[in-house]
mmCIF file of C-alpha atoms in Angstrom:
data_model
loop_
_atom_site.group_PDB
_atom_site.id
_atom_site.type_symbol
_atom_site.label_atom_id
_atom_site.label_comp_id
_atom_site.label_asym_id
_atom_site.label_seq_id
_atom_site.Cartn_x
_atom_site.Cartn_y
_atom_site.Cartn_z
ATOM 1 C CA MET Q 1 -58.830 77.200 51.052
ATOM 2 C CA ILE Q 2 -61.329 78.657 51.225
ATOM 3 C CA THR Q 3 -63.825 77.412 48.157
ATOM 4 C CA SER Q 4 -67.144 79.360 49.590
ATOM 5 C CA ALA Q 5 -67.826 82.614 48.624
ATOM 6 C CA GLN Q 6 -70.941 82.388 52.135
ATOM 7 C CA ASN Q 7 -67.541 81.681 54.102
ATOM 8 C CA ASN Q 8 -67.427 84.255 57.227
ATOM 9 C CA LYS Q 9 -63.673 85.871 56.047
ATOM 10 C CA VAL Q 10 -65.120 86.497 52.531
ATOM 11 C CA LYS Q 11 -68.184 88.126 54.076
ATOM 12 C CA GLN Q 12 -65.994 90.540 55.606
ATOM 13 C CA TRP Q 13 -64.015 91.431 52.724
ATOM 14 C CA ASN Q 14 -66.615 92.769 50.926
ATOM 15 C CA LYS Q 15 -67.990 94.528 53.815
ATOM 16 C CA LEU Q 16 -64.887 96.390 53.217
ATOM 17 C CA LYS Q 17 -66.251 97.057 50.084
ATOM 18 C CA LYS Q 18 -68.759 100.280 51.731
ATOM 19 C CA LYS Q 19 -67.221 103.217 53.595
ATOM 20 C CA LYS Q 20 -69.421 102.402 56.782
ATOM 21 C CA ASP Q 21 -68.185 99.146 57.293
ATOM 22 C CA ARG Q 22 -64.735 100.943 56.266
ATOM 23 C CA GLN Q 23 -64.794 103.505 59.193
ATOM 24 C CA GLN Q 24 -65.836 100.648 61.676
ATOM 25 C CA LEU Q 25 -63.023 98.191 60.858
ATOM 26 C CA GLN Q 26 -60.779 100.689 59.921
ATOM 27 C CA GLN Q 27 -59.757 98.807 57.095
ATOM 28 C CA PHE Q 28 -59.572 98.841 53.841
ATOM 29 C CA LEU Q 29 -59.336 96.145 50.529
ATOM 30 C CA ILE Q 30 -56.872 97.093 47.853
ATOM 31 C CA GLU Q 31 -56.349 94.771 44.405
ATOM 32 C CA GLY Q 32 -53.526 93.527 41.832
ATOM 33 C CA PHE Q 33 -49.744 93.170 43.025
ATOM 34 C CA HIS Q 34 -48.914 96.193 42.187
ATOM 35 C CA LEU Q 35 -50.904 97.806 45.112
ATOM 36 C CA VAL Q 36 -50.088 95.265 47.524
ATOM 37 C CA GLN Q 37 -46.561 95.967 46.878
ATOM 38 C CA GLU Q 38 -46.573 99.589 46.664
ATOM 39 C CA ALA Q 39 -48.411 99.291 50.400
ATOM 40 C CA VAL Q 40 -45.651 96.370 51.913
ATOM 41 C CA LYS Q 41 -43.172 99.447 50.539
ATOM 42 C CA SER Q 42 -44.343 102.656 51.870
ATOM 43 C CA GLU Q 43 -45.005 100.264 55.272
ATOM 44 C CA TRP Q 44 -48.268 100.522 55.662
ATOM 45 C CA ASN Q 45 -49.751 97.725 58.263
ATOM 46 C CA LEU Q 46 -50.915 95.428 55.831
ATOM 47 C CA LYS Q 47 -53.610 92.248 57.934
ATOM 48 C CA GLU Q 48 -53.595 90.013 55.532
ATOM 49 C CA VAL Q 49 -53.044 88.665 52.024
ATOM 50 C CA ILE Q 50 -55.940 87.063 49.936
ATOM 51 C CA VAL Q 51 -54.041 84.847 47.588
ATOM 52 C CA GLU Q 52 -56.369 82.808 43.961
ATOM 53 C CA ASP Q 53 -55.191 79.496 44.496
ATOM 54 C CA GLY Q 54 -52.723 77.981 41.895
ATOM 55 C CA VAL Q 55 -51.237 81.848 41.602
ATOM 56 C CA GLU Q 56 -47.550 82.369 43.292
ATOM 57 C CA VAL Q 57 -47.126 84.706 45.809
ATOM 58 C CA PRO Q 58 -44.690 87.136 45.700
ATOM 59 C CA ASP Q 59 -41.456 86.693 47.339
ATOM 60 C CA TRP Q 60 -41.842 90.540 49.126
ATOM 61 C CA LEU Q 61 -44.559 90.081 50.855
ATOM 62 C CA PRO Q 62 -43.977 90.490 55.126
ATOM 63 C CA ASN Q 63 -44.828 88.019 57.394
ATOM 64 C CA CYS Q 64 -48.117 88.178 57.601
ATOM 65 C CA PRO Q 65 -51.580 86.314 57.330
ATOM 66 C CA LEU Q 66 -52.471 84.706 53.964
ATOM 67 C CA THR Q 67 -55.155 83.184 53.001
ATOM 68 C CA THR Q 68 -55.716 81.297 49.644
ATOM 69 C CA VAL Q 69 -58.932 81.173 47.937
ATOM 70 C CA SER Q 70 -60.563 79.379 45.074
ATOM 71 C CA SER Q 71 -61.277 81.285 41.619
ATOM 72 C CA HIS Q 72 -64.412 81.174 42.176
ATOM 73 C CA VAL Q 73 -64.086 83.076 45.858
ATOM 74 C CA PHE Q 74 -61.791 85.749 44.446
ATOM 75 C CA LYS Q 75 -63.780 86.676 41.875
ATOM 76 C CA ALA Q 76 -66.636 87.056 44.503
ATOM 77 C CA ILE Q 77 -64.810 89.920 45.821
ATOM 78 C CA SER Q 78 -62.093 91.373 43.019
ATOM 79 C CA ASP Q 79 -63.738 94.284 41.771
ATOM 80 C CA THR Q 80 -61.918 94.286 38.784
ATOM 81 C CA GLN Q 81 -62.821 92.553 34.424
ATOM 82 C CA THR Q 82 -59.025 90.807 34.601
ATOM 83 C CA PRO Q 83 -58.111 89.748 38.373
ATOM 84 C CA GLN Q 84 -54.364 88.929 39.024
ATOM 85 C CA GLY Q 85 -55.541 86.764 42.230
ATOM 86 C CA ILE Q 86 -53.509 88.562 44.547
ATOM 87 C CA ALA Q 87 -55.677 91.768 47.321
ATOM 88 C CA GLY Q 88 -54.563 93.235 50.406
ATOM 89 C CA VAL Q 89 -56.696 93.914 53.593
ATOM 90 C CA VAL Q 90 -54.660 97.185 54.769
ATOM 91 C CA GLU Q 91 -55.179 98.920 58.142
ATOM 92 C CA ILE Q 92 -55.612 102.690 57.828
ATOM 93 C CA LYS Q 93 -53.215 105.155 58.727
ATOM 94 C CA GLN Q 94 -53.983 108.213 60.882
ATOM 95 C CA GLN Q 95 -52.187 110.573 58.769
ATOM 96 C CA ALA Q 96 -50.979 114.480 59.631
ATOM 97 C CA LEU Q 97 -49.116 117.333 57.666
ATOM 98 C CA GLN Q 98 -45.177 117.317 58.263
ATOM 99 C CA SER Q 99 -44.761 120.647 55.737
ATOM 100 C CA TYR Q 100 -46.977 123.206 54.415
ATOM 101 C CA ASN Q 101 -44.780 124.189 51.285
ATOM 102 C CA LYS Q 102 -47.381 123.263 48.296
ATOM 103 C CA LEU Q 103 -51.152 121.782 49.504
ATOM 104 C CA LEU Q 104 -54.591 120.241 46.776
ATOM 105 C CA LEU Q 105 -57.710 121.247 49.184
ATOM 106 C CA VAL Q 106 -60.556 119.076 47.214
ATOM 107 C CA ASP Q 107 -63.785 120.268 47.575
ATOM 108 C CA ALA Q 108 -66.656 117.838 47.186
ATOM 109 C CA VAL Q 109 -65.226 115.942 44.295
ATOM 110 C CA GLN Q 110 -67.852 113.048 43.613
ATOM 111 C CA ASP Q 111 -66.106 110.825 40.940
ATOM 112 C CA PRO Q 112 -63.667 107.836 41.840
ATOM 113 C CA GLY Q 113 -61.857 108.667 39.317
ATOM 114 C CA ASN Q 114 -60.883 111.753 38.993
ATOM 115 C CA LEU Q 115 -60.336 111.996 42.705
ATOM 116 C CA GLY Q 116 -58.273 109.077 41.992
ATOM 117 C CA THR Q 117 -56.180 110.813 39.357
ATOM 118 C CA ILE Q 118 -56.072 114.056 41.316
ATOM 119 C CA ILE Q 119 -54.280 112.062 44.375
ATOM 120 C CA ARG Q 120 -52.205 110.626 41.804
ATOM 121 C CA THR Q 121 -51.116 113.801 40.359
ATOM 122 C CA ALA Q 122 -50.328 115.644 43.185
ATOM 123 C CA ASP Q 123 -47.977 112.763 44.296
ATOM 124 C CA ALA Q 124 -46.442 113.008 40.831
ATOM 125 C CA ALA Q 125 -45.925 116.806 41.533
ATOM 126 C CA ASP Q 126 -43.756 116.008 45.060
ATOM 127 C CA PHE Q 127 -47.150 118.226 47.245
ATOM 128 C CA ASP Q 128 -47.226 117.573 50.761
ATOM 129 C CA GLY Q 129 -50.543 116.692 51.206
ATOM 130 C CA VAL Q 130 -54.177 116.822 50.426
ATOM 131 C CA VAL Q 131 -57.159 117.327 51.977
ATOM 132 C CA LEU Q 132 -60.656 116.064 51.416
ATOM 133 C CA GLY Q 133 -63.627 118.413 52.282
ATOM 134 C CA GLU Q 134 -66.932 117.211 52.835
ATOM 135 C CA GLY Q 135 -68.342 115.728 50.076
ATOM 136 C CA THR Q 136 -66.035 114.460 48.542
ATOM 137 C CA VAL Q 137 -66.055 111.021 47.771
ATOM 138 C CA ASP Q 138 -63.683 108.325 50.259
ATOM 139 C CA MET Q 139 -60.481 107.770 49.420
ATOM 140 C CA TYR Q 140 -60.158 104.644 50.373
ATOM 141 C CA ASN Q 141 -63.337 103.560 47.521
ATOM 142 C CA GLU Q 142 -61.893 100.901 45.659
ATOM 143 C CA LYS Q 143 -62.022 103.127 42.496
ATOM 144 C CA VAL Q 144 -60.371 105.874 44.317
ATOM 145 C CA ILE Q 145 -57.640 103.127 44.818
ATOM 146 C CA ARG Q 146 -57.654 101.859 41.585
ATOM 147 C CA ALA Q 147 -56.778 105.346 39.907
ATOM 148 C CA THR Q 148 -54.350 106.071 42.772
ATOM 149 C CA GLN Q 149 -52.086 104.034 40.922
ATOM 150 C CA GLY Q 150 -49.832 103.316 44.468
ATOM 151 C CA SER Q 151 -49.703 107.279 45.362
ATOM 152 C CA LEU Q 152 -52.219 107.233 48.288
ATOM 153 C CA PHE Q 153 -49.983 105.580 50.422
ATOM 154 C CA HIS Q 154 -46.910 107.802 49.575
ATOM 155 C CA LEU Q 155 -48.424 111.366 51.090
ATOM 156 C CA PRO Q 156 -50.758 112.787 54.222
ATOM 157 C CA ILE Q 157 -54.349 112.657 52.667
ATOM 158 C CA LEU Q 158 -56.550 113.945 55.412
ATOM 159 C CA GLN Q 159 -59.856 114.336 55.219
ATOM 160 C CA GLU Q 160 -61.461 117.688 57.137
ATOM 161 C CA ASN Q 161 -63.336 120.654 57.104
ATOM 162 C CA LEU Q 162 -61.830 122.948 54.551
ATOM 163 C CA SER Q 163 -62.501 126.807 55.913
ATOM 164 C CA GLU Q 164 -61.086 125.680 59.340
ATOM 165 C CA THR Q 165 -58.561 123.677 57.545
ATOM 166 C CA ILE Q 166 -57.760 126.974 55.521
ATOM 167 C CA HIS Q 167 -58.044 129.642 58.621
ATOM 168 C CA PHE Q 168 -55.401 126.962 60.386
ATOM 169 C CA LEU Q 169 -53.399 127.110 57.077
ATOM 170 C CA LYS Q 170 -52.925 130.859 56.980
ATOM 171 C CA GLN Q 171 -51.543 130.502 60.857
ATOM 172 C CA LYS Q 172 -48.882 129.192 59.626
ATOM 173 C CA ASP Q 173 -48.473 131.620 56.634
ATOM 174 C CA VAL Q 174 -49.664 129.319 53.797
ATOM 175 C CA SER Q 175 -51.639 130.958 50.668
ATOM 176 C CA VAL Q 176 -55.506 130.093 49.250
ATOM 177 C CA TRP Q 177 -55.581 130.378 45.582
ATOM 178 C CA ALA Q 178 -59.032 128.608 44.376
ATOM 179 C CA SER Q 179 -59.764 127.314 40.859
ATOM 180 C CA THR Q 180 -62.889 128.878 39.578
ATOM 181 C CA LEU Q 181 -64.639 130.021 37.012
ATOM 182 C CA GLU Q 182 -66.260 133.299 37.781
ATOM 183 C CA GLY Q 183 -64.417 136.566 38.521
ATOM 184 C CA ALA Q 184 -60.663 135.281 38.637
ATOM 185 C CA GLU Q 185 -57.371 136.090 37.494
ATOM 186 C CA ASP Q 186 -55.692 133.752 34.962
ATOM 187 C CA TYR Q 187 -53.195 131.667 37.048
ATOM 188 C CA HIS Q 188 -49.761 132.993 35.388
ATOM 189 C CA THR Q 189 -50.726 136.491 36.792
ATOM 190 C CA LEU Q 190 -50.073 136.157 39.967
ATOM 191 C CA THR Q 191 -46.311 135.518 41.596
ATOM 192 C CA VAL Q 192 -46.240 131.665 43.563
ATOM 193 C CA PRO Q 193 -45.664 132.264 46.865
ATOM 194 C CA ASP Q 194 -43.385 130.329 49.573
ATOM 195 C CA ARG Q 195 -46.071 128.495 50.861
ATOM 196 C CA VAL Q 196 -49.300 128.018 48.434
ATOM 197 C CA ALA Q 197 -52.550 125.502 49.237
ATOM 198 C CA LEU Q 198 -54.594 124.959 46.169
ATOM 199 C CA VAL Q 199 -58.347 124.313 46.070
ATOM 200 C CA VAL Q 200 -60.395 122.677 43.686
ATOM 201 C CA GLY Q 201 -64.066 121.973 43.317
ATOM 202 C CA ASN Q 202 -66.402 119.737 42.370
ATOM 203 C CA GLU Q 203 -66.822 118.656 39.236
ATOM 204 C CA GLY Q 204 -70.116 120.482 38.688
ATOM 205 C CA ALA Q 205 -70.930 123.151 41.081
ATOM 206 C CA GLY Q 206 -67.339 124.415 41.492
ATOM 207 C CA ILE Q 207 -65.802 125.401 45.337
ATOM 208 C CA GLN Q 208 -68.297 126.001 48.249
ATOM 209 C CA PRO Q 209 -69.240 130.031 48.556
ATOM 210 C CA ASP Q 210 -67.903 129.268 52.022
ATOM 211 C CA VAL Q 211 -64.999 128.370 50.496
ATOM 212 C CA LEU Q 212 -64.024 131.341 47.968
ATOM 213 C CA GLU Q 213 -65.107 133.788 50.402
ATOM 214 C CA VAL Q 214 -61.705 132.911 52.372
ATOM 215 C CA SER Q 215 -59.438 131.795 50.044
ATOM 216 C CA ASP Q 216 -56.700 134.242 49.124
ATOM 217 C CA HIS Q 217 -56.858 134.281 44.939
ATOM 218 C CA LYS Q 218 -59.319 133.075 42.650
ATOM 219 C CA VAL Q 219 -57.377 132.033 39.682
ATOM 220 C CA THR Q 220 -58.766 130.523 36.164
ATOM 221 C CA ILE Q 221 -57.224 128.587 33.413
ATOM 222 C CA PRO Q 222 -58.225 131.334 30.052
ATOM 223 C CA ILE Q 223 -59.566 128.840 27.181
ATOM 224 C CA PHE Q 224 -59.179 130.002 24.201
ATOM 225 C CA GLY Q 225 -61.084 127.189 22.692
ATOM 226 C CA LYS Q 226 -65.115 126.337 21.974
ATOM 227 C CA ALA Q 227 -65.236 124.463 25.514
ATOM 228 C CA GLU Q 228 -66.560 125.538 28.529
ATOM 229 C CA SER Q 229 -64.835 124.546 31.303
ATOM 230 C CA LEU Q 230 -61.468 121.774 31.917
ATOM 231 C CA ASN Q 231 -62.363 118.025 33.894
ATOM 232 C CA VAL Q 232 -61.566 118.843 36.994
ATOM 233 C CA SER Q 233 -58.280 116.464 36.794
ATOM 234 C CA ILE Q 234 -56.932 118.198 34.221
ATOM 235 C CA ALA Q 235 -57.387 121.168 35.371
ATOM 236 C CA THR Q 236 -56.354 119.998 38.909
ATOM 237 C CA GLY Q 237 -52.537 118.712 36.771
ATOM 238 C CA ILE Q 238 -52.038 121.774 34.643
ATOM 239 C CA LEU Q 239 -52.404 124.334 38.316
ATOM 240 C CA ILE Q 240 -50.629 121.791 40.793
ATOM 241 C CA TYR Q 241 -47.547 121.969 37.917
ATOM 242 C CA HIS Q 242 -47.458 125.728 37.522
ATOM 243 C CA LEU Q 243 -46.868 125.857 41.660
ATOM 244 C CA ALA Q 244 -44.189 122.912 41.342
ATOM 245 C CA ILE Q 245 -42.524 123.836 38.493
ATOM 246 C CA THR Q 246 -42.660 127.650 38.778
ATOM 247 C CA PRO Q 247 -39.755 129.511 41.382
ATOM 248 C CA ASN Q 248 -40.814 131.974 44.082
ATOM 249 C CA GLN Q 249 -40.249 135.132 42.879
#
């Protein structure tokens, strides 16, 4: 059992809290029974499981390296106020889009909670994948992972240049809708195509001009009260579900 927070393994786990180290090691850290189980169920490669001393090891854990640590050490690696006493090191999986019917493109969304909620909503609406553009918070950030509630294991999530992605999608006959406030059409007035990609933008600046320029339609959600705009995760949820449940015409 590891009892010192200065142990080399503990230092290695804490490195995974930094994006550059996650990229270098091609691994990320998850915490809690639900997230560890979702990683196992989704067949992501669980490199190691970390269990706090006294916490019962679940019978669904695969045969992988398991390290027991003291409560003091677990708190040193934990990112939650009330740790459940289990964490895992997961190998980053190289992903690719398998279908192009319903996609979400995320342009420079920087709040981890917003991004995690957006990914979770896309998963719930059975979207085919999510593409994260430059300037978007890292999908393996611990707060993003926690907000997804395991959804990052359920659908392809790629990090790509959005302008290039849009040009590629247009070759696949995908219509691109960009969510914006200026010069946009009410989303209700448009026919939902067979293949569509929704672009959502930064919390303050919105979608970058070069991305807006190559989109097929600029769409907006009507505001009936005095609020100037909707939170990006709320607006994304409204549009995602509209695209998911509206019959193609």
